[in-house]
Coordinates of C-alpha atoms and ligand atoms in Angstrom, one line a residue:
M1 CA -37.1 -30.4 2.2
S2 CA -33.5 -29.6 1.8
E3 CA -31.7 -30.9 -1.2
T4 CA -29.8 -34.2 -0.9
V5 CA -27.7 -36.5 -3.2
A6 CA -28.1 -40.3 -3.0
I7 CA -25.2 -42.7 -3.3
H8 CA -25.9 -46.3 -4.0
Y9 CA -23.3 -48.8 -3.0
K10 CA -22.7 -52.4 -2.0
D11 CA -21.8 -53.1 1.6
A12 CA -19.1 -55.6 2.8
Q13 CA -21.7 -58.4 2.6
G14 CA -22.6 -57.4 -1.0
A15 CA -26.1 -56.0 -0.1
E16 CA -27.4 -53.0 -2.0
Q17 CA -27.3 -49.9 0.2
K18 CA -28.2 -46.2 -0.2
I19 CA -27.2 -43.1 1.7
E20 CA -28.6 -39.6 1.3
L21 CA -26.1 -36.8 1.7
P22 CA -27.0 -33.2 2.3
V23 CA -26.2 -30.6 -0.4
I24 CA -24.6 -27.3 0.7
T25 CA -25.4 -24.3 -1.5
G26 CA -23.2 -21.2 -1.6
S27 CA -24.3 -17.6 -2.0
E28 CA -23.5 -17.8 -5.8
N29 CA -25.5 -21.1 -6.0
E30 CA -22.4 -23.3 -6.0
K31 CA -23.3 -26.7 -4.8
G32 CA -21.3 -29.2 -2.8
I33 CA -22.1 -32.6 -1.4
D34 CA -21.4 -32.7 2.4
I35 CA -19.7 -36.1 2.8
G36 CA -18.8 -35.6 6.4
V37 CA -20.5 -38.9 7.5
L38 CA -19.6 -40.9 4.4
R39 CA -16.8 -43.0 5.9
A40 CA -18.4 -43.5 9.2
K41 CA -21.7 -44.7 7.6
T42 CA -20.4 -46.6 4.5
G43 CA -16.7 -47.3 4.9
F44 CA -15.9 -45.3 1.7
I45 CA -13.8 -42.2 1.3
T46 CA -13.6 -40.1 -1.8
L47 CA -10.5 -40.0 -4.0
D48 CA -9.6 -36.7 -5.8
P49 CA -5.9 -36.3 -6.5
G50 CA -5.1 -32.6 -7.0
Y51 CA -8.4 -31.8 -5.3
M52 CA -10.0 -31.1 -8.7
N53 CA -13.5 -31.5 -7.3
T54 CA -13.0 -31.2 -3.5
G55 CA -14.2 -28.2 -1.5
A56 CA -12.0 -27.9 1.6
C57 CA -14.1 -25.4 3.4
Q58 CA -16.9 -22.8 3.2
S59 CA -15.4 -19.4 2.8
A60 CA -16.8 -15.9 2.5
I61 CA -13.7 -14.2 1.3
T62 CA -13.3 -14.6 -2.5
Y63 CA -15.5 -15.7 -5.3
I64 CA -14.3 -17.0 -8.7
D65 CA -16.4 -18.1 -11.6
G66 CA -13.7 -19.6 -13.9
D67 CA -16.0 -20.1 -16.9
K68 CA -17.1 -16.4 -16.9
G69 CA -13.8 -15.0 -15.9
I70 CA -15.2 -13.5 -12.6
L71 CA -13.1 -12.7 -9.6
R72 CA -14.5 -10.8 -6.6
Y73 CA -13.1 -10.1 -3.2
R74 CA -15.9 -9.9 -0.6
G75 CA -18.3 -9.2 -3.5
F76 CA -16.2 -6.4 -5.1
P77 CA -15.2 -7.1 -8.7
I78 CA -11.4 -7.2 -9.2
E79 CA -11.7 -4.7 -12.0
V80 CA -13.2 -2.1 -9.6
L81 CA -10.7 -2.7 -6.9
A82 CA -7.7 -2.7 -9.2
E83 CA -8.8 0.7 -10.5
K84 CA -10.0 2.4 -7.3
A85 CA -8.6 0.8 -4.2
K86 CA -5.3 1.0 -2.4
F87 CA -3.6 -2.3 -1.6
L88 CA -4.0 -1.7 2.2
D89 CA -7.8 -1.0 1.6
V90 CA -8.0 -4.4 -0.1
A91 CA -5.9 -6.0 2.7
H92 CA -8.4 -4.7 5.3
L93 CA -11.3 -5.8 3.1
L94 CA -10.0 -9.3 2.8
I95 CA -8.9 -9.8 6.4
Y96 CA -11.7 -7.9 8.2
G97 CA -14.5 -8.3 5.8
A98 CA -15.2 -4.6 5.0
L99 CA -13.5 -1.7 3.3
P100 CA -12.1 0.5 6.0
T101 CA -13.5 3.9 6.9
K102 CA -11.2 6.9 6.4
S103 CA -10.0 6.8 10.0
Q104 CA -9.7 3.0 10.0
L105 CA -7.5 3.1 6.9
L106 CA -5.4 5.9 8.3
N107 CA -4.8 3.9 11.5
F108 CA -4.1 0.7 9.6
E109 CA -1.6 2.5 7.3
N110 CA 0.1 4.3 10.3
E111 CA 0.4 1.1 12.3
I112 CA 1.9 -0.7 9.3
A113 CA 4.3 2.1 8.6
Q114 CA 5.4 2.0 12.3
H115 CA 6.1 -1.7 12.3
A116 CA 8.0 -1.8 9.0
L117 CA 11.4 -1.8 10.8
L118 CA 13.1 -5.2 11.1
H119 CA 14.8 -6.2 14.3
E120 CA 18.5 -5.2 13.9
D121 CA 19.6 -8.8 14.5
M122 CA 17.8 -9.8 11.3
K123 CA 20.5 -8.0 9.3
E124 CA 23.0 -10.5 10.6
M125 CA 20.7 -13.3 9.5
F126 CA 20.5 -11.8 6.0
E127 CA 24.3 -11.5 5.9
A128 CA 24.6 -15.2 6.6
F129 CA 22.8 -16.1 3.3
P130 CA 25.1 -16.9 0.4
K131 CA 25.1 -14.0 -2.2
G132 CA 23.3 -16.0 -4.9
A133 CA 20.5 -17.2 -2.5
H134 CA 17.1 -17.2 -4.2
P135 CA 14.8 -14.4 -2.8
M136 CA 12.1 -17.0 -2.0
A137 CA 14.6 -19.0 0.1
M138 CA 15.4 -15.9 2.1
L139 CA 11.7 -14.9 2.4
T140 CA 10.5 -18.3 3.6
S141 CA 13.3 -18.5 6.2
M142 CA 13.0 -14.9 7.4
M143 CA 9.2 -15.1 7.5
A144 CA 9.3 -18.2 9.7
S145 CA 12.0 -16.6 11.8
L146 CA 9.7 -13.7 12.7
S147 CA 8.0 -16.2 15.0
A148 CA 11.3 -16.3 16.9
F149 CA 11.2 -12.5 17.4
Y150 CA 7.4 -12.3 18.1
Q151 CA 6.5 -15.4 20.1
D152 CA 3.0 -14.3 21.2
D153 CA 0.3 -15.9 19.1
E154 CA -3.3 -16.6 19.6
G155 CA -6.6 -17.4 17.8
A156 CA -8.1 -14.8 15.5
A157 CA -10.2 -12.8 17.9
G158 CA -7.7 -10.8 20.0
E159 CA -5.4 -7.9 19.9
V160 CA -2.3 -10.1 19.5
F161 CA -3.6 -11.5 16.3
D162 CA -4.3 -8.0 14.9
L163 CA -0.8 -6.9 16.0
N164 CA 0.7 -9.9 14.1
V165 CA -1.3 -9.0 11.0
V166 CA 0.2 -5.6 11.1
R167 CA 3.6 -6.9 11.8
I168 CA 3.5 -9.3 8.8
L169 CA 2.0 -6.8 6.3
A170 CA 4.5 -4.2 7.6
K171 CA 7.7 -6.4 7.5
V172 CA 7.2 -8.3 4.2
P173 CA 8.3 -5.4 2.0
S174 CA 11.3 -4.9 4.3
L175 CA 12.2 -8.6 4.1
I176 CA 12.0 -8.7 0.3
A177 CA 14.0 -5.4 -0.1
Y178 CA 16.7 -6.6 2.4
G179 CA 17.0 -9.8 0.6
Y180 CA 17.5 -8.0 -2.7
K181 CA 20.1 -5.6 -1.2
R182 CA 21.9 -8.6 0.2
S183 CA 21.9 -10.3 -3.2
V184 CA 23.5 -7.3 -4.9
G185 CA 25.8 -6.4 -2.0
R186 CA 24.3 -3.0 -1.4
P187 CA 23.5 -1.4 2.0
F188 CA 20.1 -2.1 3.5
M189 CA 17.8 0.9 3.4
Y190 CA 15.5 1.5 6.3
P191 CA 11.7 1.9 5.8
S192 CA 10.2 5.4 5.9
T193 CA 7.1 6.2 7.9
K194 CA 6.5 9.2 5.5
L195 CA 5.8 7.1 2.4
G196 CA 2.9 5.0 1.3
Y197 CA 3.1 1.2 1.2
C198 CA 4.2 0.8 -2.4
E199 CA 6.4 3.9 -2.4
N200 CA 8.2 2.7 0.7
F201 CA 8.8 -0.7 -0.8
L202 CA 10.3 0.9 -4.0
Q203 CA 12.4 3.2 -1.8
M204 CA 13.8 0.3 0.2
M205 CA 14.6 -1.6 -3.0
F206 CA 16.2 1.1 -5.1
S207 CA 17.4 4.0 -3.0
L208 CA 21.0 4.3 -1.9
P209 CA 22.5 6.3 1.1
T210 CA 24.8 8.1 -1.3
E211 CA 22.2 9.9 -3.4
P212 CA 18.6 11.3 -3.2
Y213 CA 15.9 9.0 -4.5
E214 CA 12.4 10.0 -5.7
V215 CA 9.8 7.3 -6.1
D216 CA 8.3 7.3 -9.6
P217 CA 4.5 7.7 -9.1
D218 CA 3.8 5.6 -12.2
Y219 CA 5.7 2.7 -10.7
A220 CA 3.9 3.1 -7.4
E221 CA 0.5 3.1 -9.1
V222 CA 1.2 0.1 -11.2
L223 CA 2.7 -1.8 -8.3
N224 CA -0.5 -1.1 -6.3
Q225 CA -2.5 -2.5 -9.1
L226 CA -0.4 -5.7 -9.3
L227 CA -0.6 -6.2 -5.6
V228 CA -4.4 -5.8 -5.6
C229 CA -4.6 -8.4 -8.4
H230 CA -2.6 -10.9 -6.5
A231 CA -4.2 -10.3 -3.1
D232 CA -6.3 -13.4 -2.9
H233 CA -7.5 -16.3 -5.1
E234 CA -9.5 -18.5 -2.8
Q235 CA -8.3 -22.1 -2.3
N236 CA -5.2 -22.1 -4.5
C237 CA -2.1 -24.3 -3.6
S238 CA -0.4 -21.8 -1.3
T239 CA -3.6 -20.6 0.4
S240 CA -4.6 -24.2 1.1
T241 CA -1.1 -24.8 2.5
V242 CA -1.6 -21.8 4.8
R243 CA -5.0 -23.1 5.9
I244 CA -3.6 -26.6 6.6
A245 CA -0.6 -25.2 8.6
R246 CA -2.8 -22.9 10.6
S247 CA -5.3 -25.7 11.3
S248 CA -2.7 -27.3 13.5
R249 CA -2.6 -24.0 15.3
A250 CA 0.8 -23.1 14.0
S251 CA 1.7 -19.4 14.5
L252 CA 0.5 -16.9 11.9
F253 CA 4.1 -16.3 10.9
A254 CA 4.8 -20.0 10.5
S255 CA 1.6 -20.5 8.6
V256 CA 2.3 -17.8 6.0
A257 CA 5.9 -19.0 5.7
A258 CA 4.4 -22.3 4.6
G259 CA 2.4 -20.4 2.0
V260 CA 5.6 -18.8 0.7
C261 CA 7.2 -22.2 0.3
S262 CA 4.2 -23.5 -1.6
L263 CA 4.0 -20.4 -3.8
W264 CA 7.6 -20.8 -4.9
G265 CA 7.0 -23.6 -7.3
P266 CA 7.0 -22.9 -11.1
L267 CA 3.4 -24.2 -11.5
H268 CA 2.3 -21.5 -9.0
G269 CA 3.9 -18.2 -8.0
G270 CA 7.2 -19.2 -9.5
A271 CA 5.6 -19.0 -13.0
N272 CA 6.2 -15.2 -13.4
Q273 CA 10.0 -15.8 -13.2
E274 CA 9.7 -18.7 -15.6
V275 CA 7.7 -16.5 -18.1
I276 CA 10.4 -13.9 -18.4
E277 CA 13.1 -16.6 -18.7
M278 CA 11.0 -18.3 -21.4
L279 CA 10.5 -15.0 -23.3
Q280 CA 14.2 -14.2 -23.0
W281 CA 15.1 -17.7 -24.3
I282 CA 12.7 -17.2 -27.3
K283 CA 14.3 -13.9 -28.1
D284 CA 17.9 -15.2 -27.8
D285 CA 16.9 -18.2 -30.0
G286 CA 15.7 -16.0 -32.8
G287 CA 12.2 -15.1 -31.7
D288 CA 10.3 -17.9 -33.4
V289 CA 7.1 -18.2 -31.3
K290 CA 5.5 -20.9 -33.5
K291 CA 8.4 -23.2 -32.7
V292 CA 7.8 -22.7 -29.0
V293 CA 4.1 -23.3 -29.3
E294 CA 4.8 -26.6 -31.1
L295 CA 7.3 -27.6 -28.4
A296 CA 4.7 -26.9 -25.7
K297 CA 2.2 -29.2 -27.5
K298 CA 4.7 -32.1 -27.4
K299 CA 4.1 -34.0 -24.2
D300 CA 7.5 -35.7 -24.2
S301 CA 9.3 -32.3 -24.4
G302 CA 8.4 -31.7 -20.7
F303 CA 8.0 -28.0 -21.7
R304 CA 4.9 -25.9 -21.0
L305 CA 4.0 -22.5 -22.1
M306 CA 4.7 -20.7 -18.8
G307 CA 2.0 -18.1 -17.9
F308 CA -0.6 -20.1 -19.8
G309 CA -3.5 -22.2 -18.3
H310 CA -5.2 -22.2 -15.0
R311 CA -6.9 -24.8 -12.9
V312 CA -10.0 -22.6 -12.5
Y313 CA -10.1 -20.0 -15.3
K314 CA -11.3 -21.7 -18.5
N315 CA -12.2 -18.6 -20.5
F316 CA -9.9 -15.8 -19.5
D317 CA -8.1 -14.7 -16.3
P318 CA -9.6 -11.3 -15.4
R319 CA -6.3 -10.3 -13.7
A320 CA -4.3 -11.0 -16.9
K321 CA -6.5 -8.5 -18.7
I322 CA -5.9 -5.8 -16.1
I323 CA -2.2 -6.5 -16.0
K324 CA -1.8 -6.5 -19.8
A325 CA -3.5 -3.1 -20.0
A326 CA -1.3 -1.8 -17.2
A327 CA 1.9 -3.1 -19.0
D328 CA 0.8 -1.3 -22.2
K329 CA 0.0 1.9 -20.3
L330 CA 3.3 1.9 -18.3
L331 CA 5.5 1.1 -21.2
G332 CA 3.6 3.6 -23.4
K333 CA 4.0 6.3 -20.9
L334 CA 7.6 5.7 -20.3
K335 CA 8.1 5.4 -24.1
V336 CA 10.2 2.3 -23.6
S337 CA 9.8 -0.6 -26.0
D338 CA 10.6 -4.0 -24.6
P339 CA 11.2 -6.7 -27.2
L340 CA 9.9 -9.2 -24.6
L341 CA 6.5 -7.5 -24.5
D342 CA 6.3 -7.8 -28.3
I343 CA 7.3 -11.5 -28.1
A344 CA 4.7 -12.0 -25.3
K345 CA 2.0 -10.5 -27.5
E346 CA 3.0 -12.6 -30.5
L347 CA 3.1 -15.7 -28.4
E348 CA -0.3 -15.0 -26.9
E349 CA -1.8 -14.5 -30.4
A350 CA -0.2 -17.7 -31.8
A351 CA -1.3 -19.8 -28.9
L352 CA -4.9 -18.5 -28.9
K353 CA -5.2 -19.5 -32.5
D354 CA -3.9 -22.9 -31.9
A355 CA -6.3 -25.8 -31.6
Y356 CA -4.3 -27.5 -28.8
F357 CA -4.7 -24.4 -26.6
V358 CA -8.2 -23.6 -27.7
E359 CA -9.5 -27.2 -27.0
R360 CA -7.8 -27.2 -23.5
K361 CA -9.0 -23.7 -22.8
L362 CA -5.5 -22.5 -22.0
Y363 CA -5.3 -18.7 -21.8
P364 CA -2.7 -16.3 -20.5
N365 CA -2.9 -16.2 -16.7
V366 CA -1.9 -13.5 -14.1
D367 CA 1.8 -14.3 -14.5
F368 CA 2.0 -13.8 -18.2
Y369 CA 2.3 -10.0 -18.2
S370 CA 3.2 -9.2 -14.6
G371 CA 6.9 -10.0 -15.2
I372 CA 7.2 -7.4 -18.0
I373 CA 6.1 -4.7 -15.5
Y374 CA 8.4 -5.9 -12.8
K375 CA 11.3 -6.0 -15.2
T376 CA 10.6 -2.5 -16.4
M377 CA 10.6 -1.3 -12.7
G378 CA 14.1 -2.9 -12.3
I379 CA 13.0 -5.8 -10.1
P380 CA 15.3 -8.7 -10.7
V381 CA 13.7 -11.7 -12.3
K382 CA 14.5 -14.1 -9.5
A383 CA 12.6 -11.8 -7.1
F384 CA 9.3 -12.0 -9.1
P385 CA 7.8 -14.8 -7.1
A386 CA 8.6 -12.8 -3.9
M387 CA 6.5 -9.9 -5.4
F388 CA 3.7 -12.4 -5.8
A389 CA 4.1 -13.3 -2.1
L390 CA 4.0 -9.6 -1.2
G391 CA 0.6 -9.3 -2.9
R392 CA -0.8 -12.6 -1.7
M393 CA -0.1 -11.9 2.0
P394 CA -3.5 -10.4 2.9
G395 CA -5.3 -13.3 1.3
W396 CA -3.2 -15.8 3.3
I397 CA -3.9 -13.9 6.5
A398 CA -7.6 -13.6 5.7
H399 CA -7.9 -17.3 5.3
A400 CA -5.9 -18.0 8.5
R401 CA -8.2 -15.6 10.3
E402 CA -11.4 -17.1 8.9
L403 CA -10.3 -20.6 9.8
S404 CA -9.3 -19.6 13.3
N405 CA -12.6 -17.9 13.8
D406 CA -14.6 -21.0 12.8
P407 CA -15.6 -23.0 15.9
A408 CA -16.1 -26.1 13.7
N409 CA -12.5 -25.9 12.4
K410 CA -10.6 -29.2 12.6
I411 CA -7.0 -30.0 11.9
G412 CA -6.6 -30.6 8.1
R413 CA -5.8 -34.2 7.6
P414 CA -6.8 -35.9 4.2
R415 CA -7.0 -39.6 3.9
Q416 CA -5.6 -41.9 1.3
I417 CA -6.1 -45.2 -0.5
Y418 CA -3.1 -47.3 0.5
T419 CA -1.6 -49.3 -2.4
G420 CA 1.6 -50.7 -0.8
P421 CA 2.5 -54.2 0.3
N422 CA 0.2 -55.8 2.9
V423 CA 2.6 -57.2 5.6
S424 CA 6.3 -57.3 4.8
S425 CA 8.8 -59.6 6.7
F426 CA 11.9 -58.0 8.0
V427 CA 15.0 -59.2 6.0
P428 CA 18.5 -59.2 7.7
L429 CA 20.9 -56.7 6.1
E430 CA 23.1 -59.2 4.4
Q431 CA 20.1 -60.9 2.6
R432 CA 18.4 -57.8 1.2
A433 CA 18.0 -57.4 -2.6
G434 CA 17.9 -53.6 -2.4
A435 CA 15.4 -52.9 -5.2
R436 CA 13.9 -49.5 -4.9
S437 CA 10.4 -48.7 -6.2
Ligands
LIG501 N1 1.4 -25.4 -21.8 C1 1.1 -26.5 -22.5 N2 0.1 -27.4 -22.2 C2 -0.6 -27.1 -21.1 C3 -0.3 -26.0 -20.3 C4 0.7 -25.1 -20.7 N3 1.0 -24.0 -20.0 N4 -1.1 -26.0 -19.2 C5 -1.9 -27.1 -19.3 N5 -1.5 -27.8 -20.4 C6 -2.2 -29.0 -20.9 C7 -1.8 -30.2 -20.1 O1 -0.6 -30.9 -20.7 C8 -3.0 -31.1 -20.2 O2 -3.1 -31.6 -21.5 P1 -3.8 -33.1 -21.7 O3 -5.2 -32.9 -21.3 O4 -3.5 -33.4 -23.1 O5 -3.0 -34.0 -20.8 C9 -4.1 -30.1 -20.2 O6 -3.6 -28.8 -20.7 C10 -4.7 -29.8 -18.7 O7 -3.6 -29.4 -17.9 P2 -3.4 -29.9 -16.4 O8 -2.0 -29.8 -16.0 O9 -4.2 -31.1 -16.2 O10 -4.2 -28.7 -15.7 P3 -4.1 -28.2 -14.2 O11 -5.4 -27.5 -13.9 O12 -3.7 -29.4 -13.4 O13 -2.9 -27.2 -14.2 C11 -1.6 -25.2 -14.4 C12 -3.0 -25.8 -14.2 C13 -1.7 -23.7 -14.1 C14 -0.7 -25.8 -13.3 C15 -1.1 -25.5 -15.8 O14 -2.0 -24.9 -16.8 C16 0.3 -25.1 -16.0 O15 1.3 -25.8 -15.7 N6 0.5 -23.8 -16.5 C17 1.9 -23.3 -16.7 C18 2.4 -22.7 -15.3 C19 1.7 -21.4 -14.9 O16 1.6 -20.5 -15.7 N7 1.3 -21.4 -13.7 C20 0.7 -20.2 -13.1 C21 -0.7 -20.4 -12.7 S1 -1.4 -18.9 -12.1

């Protein structure tokens, strides 16, 4: 007999009742109680602010074991992919469920290279942004506006969907690079079909029409690793946002634009910007990491150690290990010493020895060391969250595709427990007290 969980409750008349709910078991033996009939049969809903214990879907894309520090895309350990795979290999794996063959990869890369150009009218849109606009403000707007240029959209099965996948992966680097060029008042540089994905992005960011530019292969290699590490992370805040948006059959462009908005916050993808700003602040303030650790422990300070802690990882973040090693390797090879890297290491050491962080299982997360690498490459700090969005794009698309392919998919629509007034009487304007809650 299949496994069930029983819930005992009192009905509206106060009589004892029991309901058996089926247990769904995942391929890694994760278990979930299927509460699909709970409200209809008992009148109860579940309440789980922040979705700490709520599975929103069944998904075959990414597996995380937060206690053991495991992250796998379609079964492949992140450590293996970060070492051996190209970012577009991983994008294909996440979106289409398999590593591409040689010819599939070549096709995918060629198509993406061909579609990297932006519509010329988009330049005027970039020029309309104020000079100090945040890169994420430009990216969300420009991503959503792609749906004005490419209005054909469909479910996940057809050629139009595949073409839109290519368009998004192809145009995101151009959108980020154009946004950067706009912010520094330099000319936009066109994408090149002759360069690889990471090389092309670096070329668009840093080359100028006035002088030859050669992509540094070390930068391209480490960027590939960073993008692979960011490519998916199952039902995080931005991916859940994408799924919810897509569940209403919003276009793929609009759905991933919603993901960019959600990623922007400092508790999510905005954390990599905050980490560097925090490290800089510690340095400028005399470099006392212990003082900062103490401040992070004080609840009323409102300050958190940015780049520390994770909703799922309670042992270590495997991506942080890879990125820390990559930062060491890159800076070592370039023979540059960055005082912020030294402060980051000191801070990590101090926090990992501190009972507050140990008890709460707060470890450096993916954002803790990525900013040091981006900074070394010359990427401006405000653009770090956009780099995260560049990496996360295949994951968002993969989830949108999975959801669109699921015949049982319903529009995402959580319920609530209402706590407001019962019935209020309308008060004429001149008699209102005006108290706000
Ligand atoms: N610095 C100081 N204290 C932290 C902390 C941090 N970075 N992260 C969590 N805590 C503390 C909380 O204050 C809370 O303490 P309490 O139990 O005494 O109230 C406890 O640890 C649990 O934190 P909580 O916010 O409930 O965990 P969460 O799972 O909801 O949040 C994060 C996860 C990632 C949002 C959170 O750890 C955080 O804000 N980190 C900093 C931002 C960051 O780096 N984000 C990038 C994530 S990849």
